[in-house]
mmCIF file of C-alpha atoms in Angstrom:
data_model
loop_
_atom_site.group_PDB
_atom_site.id
_atom_site.type_symbol
_atom_site.label_atom_id
_atom_site.label_comp_id
_atom_site.label_asym_id
_atom_site.label_seq_id
_atom_site.Cartn_x
_atom_site.Cartn_y
_atom_site.Cartn_z
ATOM 1 C CA MET H 30 -0.201 -0.446 -0.224
ATOM 2 C CA PRO H 31 1.600 3.572 -0.951
ATOM 3 C CA GLY H 32 2.960 5.558 1.764
ATOM 4 C CA SER H 33 2.071 2.591 4.569
ATOM 5 C CA ASP H 34 5.937 3.029 5.872
ATOM 6 C CA GLU H 35 4.936 7.005 5.982
ATOM 7 C CA LEU H 36 5.257 8.376 9.660
ATOM 8 C CA VAL H 37 2.549 9.292 11.465
ATOM 9 C CA ALA H 38 1.804 10.889 14.883
ATOM 10 C CA LEU H 39 0.446 8.789 17.074
ATOM 11 C CA TYR H 40 -2.067 10.025 19.812
ATOM 12 C CA ASP H 41 -3.641 8.719 22.848
ATOM 13 C CA GLN H 42 -7.397 8.471 23.599
ATOM 14 C CA ALA H 43 -7.672 11.701 25.500
ATOM 15 C CA GLY H 44 -6.164 13.471 22.107
ATOM 16 C CA ALA H 45 -2.290 14.033 23.013
ATOM 17 C CA VAL H 46 0.608 13.039 20.896
ATOM 18 C CA VAL H 47 2.203 10.373 22.706
ATOM 19 C CA GLY H 48 4.760 9.427 19.963
ATOM 20 C CA SER H 49 5.170 8.272 16.202
ATOM 21 C CA THR H 50 4.689 5.502 14.171
ATOM 22 C CA THR H 51 3.874 4.181 10.745
ATOM 23 C CA ARG H 52 0.916 4.796 8.963
ATOM 24 C CA ALA H 53 0.353 0.864 8.362
ATOM 25 C CA ARG H 54 0.923 0.186 11.542
ATOM 26 C CA VAL H 55 -2.032 2.717 12.828
ATOM 27 C CA ARG H 56 -4.275 0.606 10.128
ATOM 28 C CA ALA H 57 -3.347 -2.964 11.392
ATOM 29 C CA GLY H 58 -3.801 -1.658 15.402
ATOM 30 C CA ALA H 59 -6.276 0.844 15.096
ATOM 31 C CA LEU H 60 -4.467 2.875 17.135
ATOM 32 C CA TRP H 61 -5.386 6.177 17.760
ATOM 33 C CA HIS H 62 -3.868 9.191 15.624
ATOM 34 C CA ALA H 63 -5.154 12.772 14.219
ATOM 35 C CA ALA H 64 -5.900 14.245 11.117
ATOM 36 C CA GLY H 65 -6.553 18.230 9.767
ATOM 37 C CA VAL H 66 -9.923 18.333 8.155
ATOM 38 C CA VAL H 67 -10.640 21.451 6.123
ATOM 39 C CA LEU H 68 -14.417 22.180 5.080
ATOM 40 C CA VAL H 69 -13.900 23.971 1.311
ATOM 41 C CA ARG H 70 -16.974 26.850 1.533
ATOM 42 C CA SER H 71 -17.277 29.087 -1.421
ATOM 43 C CA GLY H 72 -16.806 33.038 -0.337
ATOM 44 C CA ASP H 73 -20.368 34.061 0.290
ATOM 45 C CA GLY H 74 -20.551 30.957 2.805
ATOM 46 C CA ASN H 75 -23.549 29.455 0.696
ATOM 47 C CA ALA H 76 -21.570 26.525 -1.150
ATOM 48 C CA VAL H 77 -18.998 23.259 -0.082
ATOM 49 C CA TYR H 78 -17.048 21.436 -2.600
ATOM 50 C CA VAL H 79 -17.632 17.627 -2.122
ATOM 51 C CA HIS H 80 -15.021 15.338 -3.626
ATOM 52 C CA LEU H 81 -15.099 11.847 -4.584
ATOM 53 C CA ARG H 82 -12.332 9.300 -2.954
ATOM 54 C CA THR H 83 -10.470 7.031 -5.124
ATOM 55 C CA PRO H 84 -11.096 3.386 -4.457
ATOM 56 C CA GLY H 85 -7.016 3.136 -3.260
ATOM 57 C CA LYS H 86 -7.987 4.865 -0.156
ATOM 58 C CA ASP H 87 -6.272 2.958 2.544
ATOM 59 C CA VAL H 88 -9.605 3.234 4.419
ATOM 60 C CA PHE H 89 -13.164 4.612 3.511
ATOM 61 C CA PRO H 90 -12.603 4.235 -0.796
ATOM 62 C CA SER H 91 -14.763 5.460 -3.112
ATOM 63 C CA THR H 92 -16.826 7.744 -0.678
ATOM 64 C CA TRP H 93 -18.041 11.235 -1.108
ATOM 65 C CA ASP H 94 -16.513 13.802 1.539
ATOM 66 C CA CYS H 95 -16.688 17.460 2.247
ATOM 67 C CA TRP H 96 -13.654 17.720 4.051
ATOM 68 C CA ALA H 97 -10.115 17.863 2.459
ATOM 69 C CA GLY H 98 -7.305 16.292 4.771
ATOM 70 C CA GLY H 99 -4.882 13.374 5.926
ATOM 71 C CA VAL H 100 -3.361 12.271 8.913
ATOM 72 C CA VAL H 101 -0.829 14.418 10.813
ATOM 73 C CA ALA H 102 2.360 12.971 10.181
ATOM 74 C CA ALA H 103 4.678 12.814 12.770
ATOM 75 C CA GLY H 104 6.277 16.256 14.118
ATOM 76 C CA GLU H 105 3.239 18.155 11.939
ATOM 77 C CA THR H 106 0.577 20.326 14.224
ATOM 78 C CA PRO H 107 -2.992 19.531 12.803
ATOM 79 C CA ALA H 108 -2.732 23.405 11.395
ATOM 80 C CA GLU H 109 0.471 22.245 9.292
ATOM 81 C CA CYS H 110 -1.483 19.300 8.123
ATOM 82 C CA ALA H 111 -4.720 21.111 7.122
ATOM 83 C CA ARG H 112 -2.681 23.207 4.999
ATOM 84 C CA ARG H 113 -0.577 20.956 3.114
ATOM 85 C CA GLU H 114 -3.746 18.443 2.634
ATOM 86 C CA LEU H 115 -5.411 21.406 1.660
ATOM 87 C CA ALA H 116 -2.938 22.240 -1.034
ATOM 88 C CA GLU H 117 -2.000 18.283 -1.986
ATOM 89 C CA GLU H 118 -5.636 16.919 -2.407
ATOM 90 C CA LEU H 119 -7.231 20.592 -4.003
ATOM 91 C CA GLY H 120 -4.841 22.707 -4.866
ATOM 92 C CA VAL H 121 -6.278 25.205 -2.644
ATOM 93 C CA ARG H 122 -3.101 27.892 -0.942
ATOM 94 C CA GLY H 123 -3.287 31.139 0.177
ATOM 95 C CA VAL H 124 -5.768 31.403 2.900
ATOM 96 C CA GLU H 125 -5.013 30.071 5.569
ATOM 97 C CA PRO H 126 -7.883 27.608 7.518
ATOM 98 C CA VAL H 127 -9.775 28.613 10.234
ATOM 99 C CA PRO H 128 -9.819 26.211 13.696
ATOM 100 C CA LEU H 129 -13.228 25.036 14.153
ATOM 101 C CA PHE H 130 -13.718 22.066 16.775
ATOM 102 C CA THR H 131 -11.903 18.922 17.457
ATOM 103 C CA LYS H 132 -14.299 15.685 16.008
ATOM 104 C CA VAL H 133 -13.823 12.571 18.180
ATOM 105 C CA TYR H 134 -14.193 9.544 15.490
ATOM 106 C CA ASP H 135 -13.952 5.663 16.746
ATOM 107 C CA ASP H 136 -15.762 2.514 15.198
ATOM 108 C CA GLY H 137 -13.182 0.166 16.454
ATOM 109 C CA ARG H 138 -11.214 0.053 13.328
ATOM 110 C CA ASN H 139 -10.676 3.573 12.855
ATOM 111 C CA ARG H 140 -9.437 5.910 16.120
ATOM 112 C CA CYS H 141 -9.201 9.568 14.921
ATOM 113 C CA HIS H 142 -9.023 12.980 16.543
ATOM 114 C CA ASN H 143 -10.266 15.158 13.438
ATOM 115 C CA PHE H 144 -8.941 18.259 13.649
ATOM 116 C CA ALA H 145 -11.503 20.570 11.627
ATOM 117 C CA PHE H 146 -10.517 23.516 10.359
ATOM 118 C CA GLU H 147 -12.685 25.945 7.125
ATOM 119 C CA VAL H 148 -11.592 28.259 4.330
ATOM 120 C CA ARG H 149 -13.447 30.526 1.843
ATOM 121 C CA TRP H 150 -12.603 30.046 -1.640
ATOM 122 C CA ASP H 151 -13.888 31.028 -5.266
ATOM 123 C CA GLY H 152 -10.739 30.049 -7.012
ATOM 124 C CA PRO H 153 -9.677 27.306 -9.183
ATOM 125 C CA ILE H 154 -9.803 23.303 -7.426
ATOM 126 C CA ARG H 155 -7.207 21.036 -9.059
ATOM 127 C CA HIS H 156 -7.950 17.422 -7.862
ATOM 128 C CA GLN H 157 -4.565 15.068 -6.559
ATOM 129 C CA ALA H 158 -5.589 12.291 -8.982
ATOM 130 C CA GLU H 159 -4.309 9.620 -6.560
ATOM 131 C CA GLU H 160 -6.844 10.496 -4.468
ATOM 132 C CA ILE H 161 -9.377 12.315 -5.881
ATOM 133 C CA VAL H 162 -11.995 10.910 -8.722
ATOM 134 C CA GLU H 163 -14.126 13.991 -8.992
ATOM 135 C CA GLY H 164 -15.737 16.844 -7.401
ATOM 136 C CA ARG H 165 -18.155 19.398 -6.853
ATOM 137 C CA TRP H 166 -19.847 22.790 -5.147
ATOM 138 C CA ILE H 167 -23.185 21.903 -3.689
ATOM 139 C CA THR H 168 -25.575 24.212 -1.831
ATOM 140 C CA LEU H 169 -25.403 24.055 2.698
ATOM 141 C CA ALA H 170 -29.283 22.725 2.222
ATOM 142 C CA GLU H 171 -28.252 20.107 -0.212
ATOM 143 C CA LEU H 172 -25.176 18.809 2.156
ATOM 144 C CA ARG H 173 -27.286 18.831 4.910
ATOM 145 C CA ALA H 174 -29.851 16.617 3.474
ATOM 146 C CA TRP H 175 -27.435 14.318 2.253
ATOM 147 C CA VAL H 176 -25.857 13.883 5.711
ATOM 148 C CA ASP H 177 -29.111 13.397 7.175
ATOM 149 C CA ASP H 178 -30.101 10.678 4.866
ATOM 150 C CA PRO H 179 -29.875 7.061 6.266
ATOM 151 C CA ALA H 180 -29.104 5.436 3.649
ATOM 152 C CA PRO H 181 -28.193 8.300 0.945
ATOM 153 C CA GLU H 182 -28.255 7.111 -3.209
ATOM 154 C CA LEU H 183 -24.355 7.911 -3.053
ATOM 155 C CA PRO H 184 -22.104 6.623 0.036
ATOM 156 C CA PHE H 185 -20.538 9.567 1.939
ATOM 157 C CA ILE H 186 -17.826 9.079 4.343
ATOM 158 C CA PRO H 187 -18.688 8.320 7.954
ATOM 159 C CA ASP H 188 -16.181 10.231 9.887
ATOM 160 C CA GLY H 189 -17.051 13.291 7.716
ATOM 161 C CA ARG H 190 -20.962 12.696 8.139
ATOM 162 C CA GLU H 191 -20.612 13.032 11.287
ATOM 163 C CA GLY H 192 -18.224 15.994 11.423
ATOM 164 C CA VAL H 193 -20.109 17.887 9.105
ATOM 165 C CA GLN H 194 -23.125 16.658 11.199
ATOM 166 C CA GLU H 195 -21.405 18.750 14.169
ATOM 167 C CA TRP H 196 -20.633 21.561 11.725
ATOM 168 C CA PHE H 197 -24.052 22.136 11.169
ATOM 169 C CA ARG H 198 -24.937 21.872 14.900
ATOM 170 C CA ARG H 199 -22.644 24.348 15.779
ATOM 171 C CA TYR H 200 -22.565 26.563 12.623
ATOM 172 C CA GLY H 201 -25.263 25.726 10.856
#
């Protein structure tokens, strides 16, 4: 699996960094880790960018997501991760992600502290082909209906669903 020997930050259940290990070890052992995730909203705030993950992703492949993001690397802060992933996945640079909240996700196989951020962006989007199949802008109302649907027509990433539902509780 590409990137499986990548060193990532290892977290404890309470959300503190306790060391580092490989991505493969995190996945195999269902170890606590963290991600920097960024909600990309249009400049007027009325739309959100959603994208379809590639079938080769190591977790939740071929699902739709509204968060650009990834695992926090060893020695990296969640904010640094958020900036890096936003640039890598969507080609968005030159805007500073605003911190929102931390959403804990634990389904028994994936245990992650998702450090959520937001940006406003009306510029071009450039997908990272290794991670994103396609994407599009949708309204906040469309996103809310999608993530609140218990059996959506298009599969939505589980941790992203919980994260955006938390966003709607707080800000929507």
